[in-house]
């Protein structure tokens, strides 16, 4: 099947991944890591997955500190397709900059935003959903891919879908975006069948996205278009751009105004937020999952996850659902149940003047 | 107080300490390590503790592979006071060789055997008990120090004591040595008040020890005296010596024959057999005990023992009674309750051809 003419991917590559410390650090964040043992980093796997849809029409937006590393991992991408943010200004500025740059090249382009650090094992199902989303987007809609929930997660926002959209195989009108719910509401959302996870995958004409943004945040839309027209303006304009998430800036008000469509995403998706979700992605052997070299691990009556990336022997005796992450300069020991609290280690290191380890 | 004239210490420095892996290795076993954070290794602390009793009358018996390391740790000891065993031939050959060498120097000497890898925090109480034991030993008895049990341990042998020995402050006749009991028998032993732990601390005239040995193992006694008389015979004689523990070779039959006296040892004693007993020896802070650099450990809701000797950050989140031992080439994660099973890691490493790590 040919790629999708006029379709561009905008890949925001950011986020600290502090719950994946000590694998993920400020200096080599989650998206630069091979967390699945596939031989490809999350960033590379994201671009690989997009290739059949976009060809080389990919723009990556990342922090200035990581631009060289991103270019190094994506040698097939022209260097000017990696846009370096002078400072973090949240997802609207990042994705909007990508969209504005694409709009200058191709005013009719459709862009899709796909985070560099998510995992989608079933590429074929992903491609089918995105192709439908692009078709819908050409009609002027802001389209979001709504991931079928596998459990009542409290760590994601949800999208409530309504009636079917005429003329497309699976698309639905979006009624509203809702914030991360508590456990009770999450269970009710999942039970209702009307809600899907908001995975931040938006597909929309670049011009439509910036025009919608212009309704609610005119200065931000104008600033992004200004930088796209004259890249030398980046350092002057960037610090004054509104710091806001794309959900709040555009998706929520556009949904309220009836402009958003959901294309169901009937495939596994994971943001690999912590070691518990990482463990769930990997095959396990007798209850123990190993990322890295199996040969480096000795387990006696143990289950859980061992990440062996320190080049040393890791031995675990008599612990269930343990998480051991070995790296050259730090080792973490926790449990699947406490995986969310790993960020407290990063906080503690910063408080004690050891930001060099974070 | 002056030292005890004619009293010599024989310090067997052996044992693999496999339950203390990865701290303890074949190449640098337990006795060569500072396990208490005191700045002195167990061997050094043992010799320090004996000094007020023996002056420089100390003989260390160790494996040939460790003789240089032992001499390096004990620069105050003459090099020929460190006897190197060509191969391990159990405790009777080791202690007997020391006694035979001492007997050549001083035929009336009393020797005491004190393992190089035990911990006795109260040196004054130790000294008082040994002084009494030496007095008793001069009368021709084989004296053992019987440690007051603090709990019904199943990992030690016991000594049953009987009537008081006339003429000494605390000494008792020994009725019998018993092997490591099961939990039920251990509890009965402790409840009876008649039993004490056999810590392998024997005090006896060197000549008496070898004469007693000669009754039951004449070839062994003769072989040891032959080597003491002509050290050049060591390599020829050693491989033919009977491999037997001192308890079985001498202590048990001598007790049955009425020749053994127990001097109560009213002091804390620990053989630091595993990480659970090591943890119990160290001061704890908020439930977490750290051996090594406190600064290298970040704990969040954690208790147990962390040994930070790898020069790296060790972070523990949400685990109670955990044991984490970090070294430059291996990290162990277990629990206090499973501390005994650490030897299974060493077994597994040997089975998989990684004896280099053991």
XYZ file of C-alpha atoms in Angstrom:
716
model
C 0.000 0.000 0.000
C 1.437 3.459 -0.858
C 2.004 6.031 1.815
C -0.646 8.658 2.531
C -0.092 11.603 0.225
C 0.136 14.923 1.989
C 0.266 13.330 5.443
C 3.022 14.397 7.809
C 3.916 13.128 11.250
C 4.881 15.542 14.011
C 6.707 13.612 16.735
C 7.111 15.429 20.034
C 10.138 13.896 21.761
C 10.154 15.171 25.318
C 9.347 14.238 28.885
C 11.700 13.318 31.674
C 10.440 9.786 32.370
C 11.388 10.162 36.031
C 9.423 7.056 37.000
C 11.825 5.080 34.839
C 14.913 6.261 36.758
C 17.734 5.126 36.709
C 17.273 3.956 33.104
C 15.781 7.255 32.021
C 17.782 10.371 32.923
C 17.560 14.018 32.015
C 20.557 13.412 29.739
C 19.188 10.302 28.039
C 15.420 10.288 28.448
C 12.989 7.494 27.835
C 12.458 8.090 24.104
C 16.178 7.579 23.406
C 16.143 4.134 25.094
C 15.433 0.658 23.785
C 12.958 -0.305 26.487
C 11.455 -3.287 24.711
C 14.615 -5.175 23.877
C 13.748 -4.847 20.175
C 17.067 -3.316 19.189
C 15.313 -0.018 18.378
C 14.746 2.886 20.744
C 11.211 4.111 21.403
C 11.915 7.096 19.105
C 13.222 4.856 16.327
C 10.286 2.457 16.706
C 7.867 5.398 16.508
C 9.408 6.649 13.251
C 9.647 3.083 11.883
C 5.938 2.613 12.572
C 5.058 5.867 10.803
C 7.179 5.178 7.713
C 4.537 3.260 5.703
C 2.162 6.224 6.196
C 4.479 9.213 5.855
C 7.571 8.180 3.933
C 10.129 10.790 4.942
C 7.511 13.382 5.908
C 8.369 13.318 9.572
C 9.216 16.262 11.823
C 10.585 15.619 15.307
C 10.342 18.370 17.915
C 12.671 17.968 20.863
C 14.642 19.894 23.459
C 17.825 21.583 22.271
C 19.838 19.301 24.568
C 18.576 16.198 22.746
C 18.545 17.381 19.115
C 21.926 15.880 18.288
C 21.027 12.557 19.901
C 17.739 12.474 17.962
C 19.527 13.186 14.679
C 22.058 10.470 15.532
C 19.298 7.925 16.077
C 17.454 8.905 12.894
C 20.150 9.087 10.217
C 17.533 8.745 7.465
C 15.863 11.998 8.491
C 17.151 15.303 7.100
C 18.799 17.319 9.855
C 16.334 20.221 9.433
C 13.423 17.878 10.133
C 14.534 17.822 13.771
C 13.306 21.037 15.389
C 15.038 22.061 18.611
C 12.989 23.842 21.264
C 15.106 26.408 23.128
C 13.204 25.528 26.331
C 10.233 23.304 27.267
C 6.953 25.128 26.569
C 4.508 22.200 26.798
C 2.841 20.188 24.057
C 0.885 22.897 22.206
C 4.021 24.886 21.377
C 5.924 21.727 20.380
C 3.244 20.190 18.155
C 2.145 23.608 16.913
C 5.680 24.451 15.806
C 5.848 21.206 13.865
C 2.463 21.902 12.274
C 3.444 25.465 11.357
C 6.667 24.296 9.708
C 4.750 21.635 7.755
C 2.096 24.204 6.749
C 4.833 26.412 5.180
C 5.986 23.464 3.060
C 2.535 22.171 2.180
C -0.458 24.382 3.008
C -2.882 21.485 2.512
C -0.925 19.015 4.625
C -2.569 16.847 7.249
C -0.426 16.366 10.344
C -0.610 13.665 12.988
C 1.009 13.958 16.421
C 2.566 10.784 17.811
C 4.684 10.916 20.952
C 8.184 9.495 20.594
C 7.949 7.368 23.738
C 4.834 5.276 23.321
C 4.600 1.613 22.360
C 2.104 0.224 19.803
C 2.889 -3.404 18.975
C 0.274 -3.848 16.199
C 1.510 -1.564 13.415
C -1.084 -2.770 10.883
C -4.024 -1.835 13.112
C -2.335 1.500 13.827
C -1.940 2.188 10.109
C -5.579 1.402 9.356
C -6.805 3.736 12.090
C -4.504 6.573 11.038
C -5.529 6.223 7.362
C -9.173 6.648 8.347
C -8.238 9.567 10.637
C -6.450 11.324 7.766
C -9.493 10.934 5.529
C -11.691 12.443 8.238
C -9.186 15.230 8.887
C -9.246 16.295 5.231
C -12.883 17.316 5.822
C -11.708 19.884 8.361
C -12.163 17.921 11.579
C -9.743 17.643 14.466
C -9.442 13.869 14.794
C -8.156 12.012 17.806
C -7.395 8.313 18.035
C -9.289 6.908 21.013
C -7.561 3.892 22.560
C -9.840 1.098 23.776
C -9.268 0.916 27.551
C -7.962 -2.401 28.826
C -8.466 -1.410 32.473
C -9.844 1.548 34.454
C -6.612 3.537 34.349
C -6.412 6.672 36.467
C -3.244 7.893 34.795
C -4.772 8.909 31.455
C -7.405 11.390 30.305
C -10.506 9.989 28.557
C -12.538 10.974 25.503
C -16.289 10.453 25.482
C -17.585 9.491 22.029
C -21.120 9.931 20.734
C -22.851 9.262 17.413
C -21.208 7.752 14.344
C -19.827 10.154 11.749
C -21.507 9.510 8.397
C -19.350 8.389 5.487
C -16.487 6.756 7.433
C -16.015 3.177 8.589
C -15.561 3.680 12.326
C -15.328 7.394 13.194
C -17.503 8.876 15.927
C -18.311 12.392 17.036
C -16.354 13.345 20.176
C -18.557 14.699 22.954
C -15.888 15.784 25.433
C -12.382 15.281 26.786
C -12.222 14.523 30.497
C -9.253 14.826 32.842
C -7.581 11.899 34.582
C -10.401 10.413 36.713
C -10.325 8.866 40.179
C -10.644 5.071 40.398
C -14.424 5.088 40.787
C -15.053 7.352 37.817
C -12.513 5.457 35.720
C -14.401 2.221 36.393
C -17.676 3.879 35.415
C -16.131 5.248 32.193
C -14.848 1.843 31.171
C -18.110 0.096 32.073
C -20.128 2.559 29.979
C -18.308 1.658 26.759
C -18.506 5.342 25.695
C -15.047 6.358 26.833
C -11.632 5.840 25.315
C -8.161 6.787 26.442
C -6.756 10.043 25.144
C -3.308 9.010 23.955
C -2.455 12.431 22.537
C -2.678 11.173 18.945
C -4.272 14.018 17.007
C -4.719 14.047 13.229
C -5.738 17.353 11.619
C -4.926 19.659 8.718
C -1.997 21.803 9.804
C -3.896 24.916 8.805
C -7.010 23.771 10.699
C -4.990 23.125 13.865
C -3.398 26.573 13.761
C -6.683 28.276 12.858
C -8.462 26.545 15.762
C -5.595 27.539 18.048
C -5.932 31.088 16.750
C -9.526 31.216 18.044
C -8.543 30.637 21.670
C -4.841 31.542 21.759
C -4.240 33.975 18.911
C -0.807 35.096 20.117
C 0.411 31.516 20.342
C -0.821 30.647 16.833
C 0.707 33.822 15.415
C 4.008 33.244 17.182
C 4.309 29.686 15.846
C 3.539 30.819 12.281
C 6.056 33.642 12.670
C 8.824 31.215 13.603
C 7.878 28.859 10.758
C 8.095 31.744 8.286
C 11.436 32.959 9.672
C 13.322 30.396 11.758
C 15.803 33.072 12.843
C 13.000 34.468 15.041
C 12.867 31.262 17.157
C 14.978 32.366 20.102
C 13.203 35.734 20.371
C 9.650 34.446 20.021
C 9.839 31.119 21.895
C 10.206 32.385 25.486
C 6.981 34.399 25.135
C 4.775 31.558 23.854
C 1.969 30.423 26.141
C 2.888 27.239 28.032
C -0.158 25.006 27.631
C -1.017 21.404 26.734
C -2.626 20.757 23.344
C -5.602 19.173 25.098
C -6.446 22.363 26.980
C -5.432 24.755 24.199
C -7.373 23.181 21.338
C -8.854 19.715 21.861
C -11.202 20.519 24.733
C -12.640 23.760 23.361
C -12.872 22.285 19.853
C -14.770 19.278 21.203
C -17.162 21.592 23.021
C -17.671 23.432 19.716
C -18.410 20.169 17.901
C -15.244 20.057 15.794
C -13.662 16.861 17.124
C -14.004 13.326 15.794
C -12.777 10.120 17.441
C -11.426 7.259 15.387
C -11.392 4.148 17.574
C -7.909 2.761 18.043
C -8.435 -1.002 18.353
C -4.819 -1.790 19.202
C -2.603 -2.136 22.219
C -0.997 1.107 23.313
C 1.215 1.912 26.249
C 2.984 5.052 27.347
C 5.510 2.966 29.323
C 5.002 5.295 32.243
C 6.738 3.193 34.869
C 8.448 -0.147 35.455
C 5.146 -1.929 36.116
C 3.903 -1.028 32.644
C 7.299 -1.842 31.161
C 7.177 -5.292 32.786
C 3.721 -5.890 31.318
C 5.056 -5.191 27.797
C 7.856 -7.749 27.959
C 7.636 -11.533 27.706
C 8.196 -13.229 31.041
C 10.012 -16.438 31.838
C 8.922 -18.339 34.928
C 7.517 -15.133 36.364
C 10.739 -13.189 35.938
C 11.056 -10.713 33.103
C 14.541 -9.685 32.054
C 15.368 -6.637 29.964
C 18.990 -6.681 28.905
C 21.191 -9.721 29.131
C 19.513 -12.854 30.506
C 23.001 -14.186 31.102
C 23.651 -11.493 33.699
C 20.755 -12.547 35.945
C 20.633 -15.274 38.588
C 17.194 -15.733 40.124
C 16.217 -18.051 42.976
C 12.483 -18.103 43.798
C 11.984 -14.669 42.294
C 9.432 -12.974 40.062
C 9.118 -9.478 38.660
C 11.351 -7.412 36.409
C 15.126 -7.226 36.235
C 16.740 -4.653 33.964
C 20.345 -5.741 33.553
C 22.085 -2.823 31.906
C 25.004 -2.323 34.260
C 27.178 -5.077 32.811
C 27.215 -6.763 36.210
C 25.721 -9.864 37.783
C 22.247 -9.284 39.241
C 21.064 -11.938 41.727
C 17.582 -11.983 43.227
C 16.577 -14.439 45.950
C 13.106 -14.967 47.382
C 11.208 -11.868 46.252
C 7.996 -11.695 44.238
C 6.975 -8.860 41.927
C 10.264 -7.130 42.591
C 11.770 -4.576 40.233
C 15.564 -4.378 40.059
C 17.140 -1.936 37.632
C 20.906 -2.065 37.357
C 22.834 0.645 35.521
C 26.516 1.566 35.605
C 26.142 4.283 38.242
C 22.903 3.451 40.057
C 20.739 0.521 41.047
C 17.036 0.714 41.906
C 15.148 -1.870 43.950
C 11.382 -1.589 44.253
C 8.193 -3.530 43.500
C 5.677 -3.446 40.699
C 3.124 -2.072 43.145
C 5.383 0.832 44.119
C 6.612 1.599 40.595
C 4.874 4.999 40.593
C 6.936 6.116 43.580
C 10.242 5.873 41.765
C 9.888 9.574 40.970
C 10.352 10.188 44.708
C 13.911 8.938 44.358
C 14.530 11.521 41.655
C 12.986 14.204 43.886
C 15.170 13.100 46.799
C 18.312 13.153 44.665
C 17.558 16.690 43.504
C 16.893 17.819 47.082
C 20.212 16.387 48.244
C 22.219 18.089 45.521
C 22.651 14.983 43.367
C 20.906 16.217 40.216
C 23.886 14.750 38.370
C 22.276 11.345 38.929
C 18.802 12.359 37.681
C 46.650 -6.091 83.391
C 49.610 -8.011 81.895
C 49.069 -10.533 79.161
C 48.737 -14.227 80.010
C 52.176 -15.778 80.166
C 52.592 -18.862 78.018
C 49.219 -18.358 76.305
C 49.117 -18.473 72.524
C 46.233 -17.873 70.131
C 45.742 -20.091 67.112
C 43.476 -18.289 64.643
C 42.041 -20.444 61.871
C 41.242 -18.102 58.974
C 39.177 -20.083 56.529
C 35.663 -20.628 55.289
C 34.078 -19.417 52.103
C 31.272 -17.334 53.581
C 29.072 -18.142 50.596
C 25.968 -16.818 52.347
C 27.639 -13.410 52.345
C 28.056 -13.345 48.563
C 28.738 -11.001 46.747
C 30.694 -9.308 49.545
C 32.520 -12.494 50.436
C 34.238 -14.304 47.561
C 36.654 -17.175 47.271
C 39.315 -14.575 46.519
C 38.512 -12.249 49.412
C 36.605 -14.229 52.009
C 34.644 -12.971 54.982
C 37.565 -12.769 57.415
C 39.396 -10.301 55.174
C 36.401 -7.904 55.130
C 35.376 -5.049 57.396
C 31.795 -6.203 57.900
C 31.030 -4.032 60.907
C 32.072 -0.666 59.525
C 34.673 -0.413 62.303
C 37.582 0.244 59.981
C 39.091 -3.158 60.887
C 38.493 -6.444 59.106
C 37.125 -9.399 61.054
C 40.636 -10.908 61.072
C 42.190 -7.690 62.348
C 39.491 -7.284 64.995
C 40.087 -10.876 66.136
C 43.816 -10.288 66.568
C 43.196 -6.869 68.173
C 40.877 -8.521 70.694
C 43.461 -11.202 71.532
C 46.360 -8.758 71.963
C 45.830 -7.995 75.661
C 45.923 -11.770 76.368
C 48.622 -12.964 73.991
C 50.884 -10.051 73.115
C 52.486 -11.189 69.866
C 51.935 -14.892 70.563
C 49.473 -15.353 67.719
C 49.582 -17.941 64.943
C 47.187 -17.628 62.005
C 46.474 -20.697 59.895
C 45.013 -19.948 56.484
C 44.806 -21.221 52.932
C 47.884 -20.715 50.787
C 45.860 -18.417 48.519
C 45.196 -16.013 51.395
C 48.510 -16.077 53.257
C 49.810 -12.909 51.605
C 46.575 -11.045 52.226
C 46.623 -12.130 55.879
C 50.215 -10.959 56.299
C 49.286 -7.685 54.617
C 46.442 -7.101 57.068
C 48.590 -8.003 60.103
C 51.831 -6.090 59.594
C 52.674 -6.442 63.299
C 52.806 -10.214 63.071
C 56.041 -11.934 62.024
C 55.632 -13.489 58.577
C 56.369 -16.997 59.915
C 53.424 -16.719 62.327
C 51.117 -17.046 59.331
C 50.947 -20.744 58.433
C 49.758 -21.556 54.925
C 47.752 -24.748 54.404
C 48.494 -26.292 50.997
C 44.819 -27.342 50.768
C 41.776 -27.268 53.059
C 41.823 -30.238 55.456
C 39.156 -29.095 57.945
C 39.548 -27.542 61.382
C 41.481 -30.290 63.225
C 44.411 -30.129 60.818
C 44.410 -26.320 60.829
C 44.204 -25.828 64.599
C 46.385 -28.867 65.227
C 49.127 -27.497 62.988
C 49.064 -24.239 64.904
C 49.212 -26.102 68.222
C 52.073 -28.300 67.051
C 54.102 -25.293 65.929
C 53.454 -23.569 69.265
C 54.387 -26.751 71.156
C 57.815 -26.785 69.423
C 58.435 -23.221 70.615
C 57.031 -23.655 74.112
C 56.257 -27.215 75.274
C 54.171 -25.906 78.191
C 52.157 -23.437 76.113
C 48.395 -23.166 76.404
C 46.707 -22.483 73.070
C 43.277 -21.029 72.371
C 41.503 -21.360 69.024
C 39.514 -18.332 67.892
C 38.090 -18.165 64.404
C 39.128 -15.147 62.353
C 35.585 -14.322 61.239
C 33.567 -14.066 64.431
C 32.384 -10.912 66.177
C 32.589 -10.366 69.959
C 31.759 -6.770 70.852
C 32.548 -6.993 74.602
C 36.312 -7.534 74.698
C 36.543 -7.180 78.495
C 34.088 -10.023 79.125
C 35.914 -12.097 76.517
C 39.236 -11.504 78.234
C 37.885 -12.491 81.654
C 36.453 -15.749 80.313
C 39.627 -16.658 78.425
C 41.810 -15.940 81.479
C 39.742 -18.381 83.520
C 39.850 -20.898 80.667
C 43.650 -20.695 80.533
C 43.870 -21.344 84.290
C 41.649 -24.392 83.916
C 43.579 -25.596 80.867
C 46.855 -25.543 82.803
C 45.392 -28.354 84.925
C 45.219 -30.550 81.817
C 41.609 -29.997 80.780
C 40.301 -29.303 77.318
C 38.317 -26.118 77.916
C 35.638 -24.735 75.663
C 33.953 -21.364 75.966
C 30.198 -21.938 76.013
C 28.267 -18.991 74.626
C 25.007 -18.151 76.404
C 22.275 -18.693 73.774
C 20.215 -15.626 72.932
C 17.709 -17.628 70.879
C 17.097 -21.291 69.937
C 19.525 -21.270 67.010
C 19.548 -24.302 64.735
C 22.748 -23.286 63.000
C 25.147 -24.032 65.883
C 26.136 -27.103 67.867
C 25.482 -27.043 71.602
C 27.447 -28.098 74.702
C 25.629 -29.552 77.697
C 27.227 -28.497 80.992
C 26.956 -30.324 84.330
C 28.404 -29.749 87.788
C 30.682 -26.891 88.763
C 34.422 -27.507 88.616
C 35.940 -26.948 92.058
C 38.509 -24.189 92.447
C 37.438 -21.898 89.579
C 34.975 -19.007 89.538
C 32.571 -20.159 86.823
C 33.867 -23.336 85.112
C 31.582 -26.362 84.714
C 32.153 -29.959 83.687
C 31.060 -30.574 80.106
C 28.687 -33.522 79.736
C 28.460 -33.710 75.953
C 28.655 -31.910 72.643
C 25.531 -32.153 70.525
C 25.148 -31.519 66.814
C 23.071 -28.721 65.310
C 19.532 -29.461 66.574
C 16.175 -29.038 64.882
C 13.996 -26.128 66.037
C 12.106 -28.142 68.653
C 15.229 -29.545 70.275
C 16.958 -26.163 70.129
C 14.051 -24.616 72.028
C 14.235 -27.387 74.638
C 18.000 -26.903 74.990
C 17.656 -23.189 75.578
C 14.734 -23.615 77.981
C 16.676 -26.128 80.090
C 19.460 -23.646 80.878
C 21.992 -26.506 80.635
C 23.091 -25.890 77.063
C 25.413 -23.338 75.541
C 26.486 -22.673 71.981
C 29.674 -24.323 70.791
C 31.512 -21.422 69.167
C 34.638 -23.441 68.426
C 36.645 -21.572 71.071
C 38.867 -24.220 72.657
C 41.571 -23.488 75.242
C 43.997 -26.303 76.064
C 47.680 -27.042 76.544
C 49.138 -27.621 73.077
C 50.652 -30.884 74.272
C 47.347 -31.998 75.800
C 45.478 -31.287 72.574
C 47.930 -33.300 70.497
C 48.076 -36.101 73.054
C 44.275 -36.337 73.131
C 44.237 -36.313 69.339
C 46.832 -39.063 69.398
C 44.410 -41.325 71.288
C 41.774 -41.279 68.558
C 43.718 -40.188 65.464
C 47.334 -41.133 66.049
C 48.415 -40.652 62.428
C 46.979 -37.161 62.363
C 48.687 -36.138 65.602
C 51.995 -37.631 64.430
C 51.729 -35.932 61.037
C 51.113 -32.521 62.589
C 54.059 -32.894 64.970
C 56.238 -34.084 62.077
C 55.469 -30.920 60.086
C 56.070 -28.718 63.140
C 59.469 -30.358 63.647
C 60.427 -30.022 59.982
C 58.354 -27.504 58.018
C 59.915 -28.744 54.762
C 57.730 -31.875 55.204
C 54.486 -29.849 54.922
C 53.694 -30.472 51.268
C 54.396 -34.205 51.528
C 52.531 -34.833 54.758
C 49.560 -32.494 54.421
C 47.597 -34.286 51.658
C 47.517 -37.475 53.759
C 46.161 -35.917 56.959
C 42.666 -36.965 58.019
C 40.059 -34.383 57.066
C 37.968 -33.957 60.221
C 36.516 -31.205 62.375
C 38.090 -30.594 65.790
C 34.717 -31.252 67.429
C 34.512 -34.775 66.078
C 38.252 -35.513 66.303
C 38.811 -34.455 69.888
C 36.100 -32.478 71.651
C 33.320 -35.071 71.514
C 35.375 -38.120 72.525
C 37.204 -36.103 75.187
C 33.894 -34.935 76.639
C 32.662 -38.518 76.728
C 35.859 -39.414 78.573
C 35.336 -36.642 81.123
C 38.178 -34.412 80.005
C 36.254 -31.314 78.898
C 35.377 -28.236 80.918
C 33.060 -25.406 79.900
C 33.762 -21.838 80.879
C 30.575 -19.834 80.408
C 30.980 -17.048 77.873
C 28.643 -14.297 79.120
C 29.136 -12.064 76.114
C 27.613 -11.405 72.722
C 29.052 -13.576 69.988
C 28.142 -13.880 66.340
C 29.605 -15.851 63.489
C 28.120 -13.375 60.962
C 26.843 -16.314 58.985
C 24.543 -14.394 56.674
C 23.181 -10.940 55.927
C 20.397 -11.299 58.510
C 22.945 -11.746 61.280
C 25.098 -8.989 59.817
C 22.113 -6.627 59.856
C 21.465 -7.471 63.503
C 25.039 -6.455 64.399
C 24.821 -2.995 62.854
C 23.034 0.090 64.167
C 19.891 0.903 62.200
C 18.464 4.254 61.208
C 14.707 4.463 60.687
C 14.610 0.750 60.044
C 17.279 0.831 57.348
C 20.787 -0.307 58.148
C 23.560 0.868 55.855
C 27.003 -0.684 55.661
C 29.299 1.431 53.547
C 28.537 4.985 52.550
C 25.232 6.358 53.839
C 25.573 9.044 51.197
C 25.219 6.456 48.443
C 21.776 5.282 49.580
C 18.362 6.777 48.819
C 15.524 5.046 50.639
C 11.797 5.708 50.297
C 9.579 3.674 52.653
C 12.222 0.990 53.026
C 13.691 -1.080 55.843
C 16.354 -3.759 55.980
C 20.032 -3.745 55.079
C 21.847 -1.976 52.274
C 25.523 -2.696 51.724
C 26.826 0.108 49.511
C 30.255 -0.999 48.400
C 29.926 -0.586 44.663
C 30.566 3.152 44.585
C 27.165 3.650 42.987
C 23.810 5.058 44.012
C 21.528 2.456 45.619
C 17.839 3.405 45.744
C 15.196 1.311 47.508
C 11.485 2.117 47.303
C 8.685 0.444 49.228
C 10.282 -2.765 50.516
C 10.539 -3.963 54.099
C 13.280 -6.198 55.491
C 15.016 -6.161 52.157
C 18.717 -6.893 51.733
C 20.548 -5.124 48.904
C 24.271 -5.713 48.507
C 25.998 -3.662 45.847
C 29.550 -4.456 44.754
C 31.501 -3.405 41.671
C 30.694 -6.537 39.662
C 27.537 -7.947 41.263
C 24.417 -6.854 43.078
C 22.309 -9.083 45.336
C 18.669 -8.431 46.232
C 16.987 -10.611 48.841
C 15.251 -10.394 52.223
C 16.375 -10.996 55.785
C 14.127 -14.045 55.885
C 15.799 -15.570 52.830
C 19.362 -14.656 53.793
C 20.316 -18.320 54.203
C 19.467 -19.008 50.564
C 22.117 -16.688 49.198
C 24.405 -19.702 48.957
C 22.064 -20.974 46.222
C 23.217 -18.078 44.056
C 26.816 -19.199 44.508
C 25.800 -22.762 43.639
C 23.962 -21.541 40.533
C 26.936 -19.454 39.409
C 29.250 -22.441 39.729
C 26.809 -24.632 37.811
C 26.616 -22.121 34.976
C 30.374 -21.802 34.626
C 30.647 -18.449 36.390
C 32.912 -19.491 39.260
C 34.847 -16.304 38.508
C 32.054 -14.460 40.296
C 32.021 -16.687 43.402
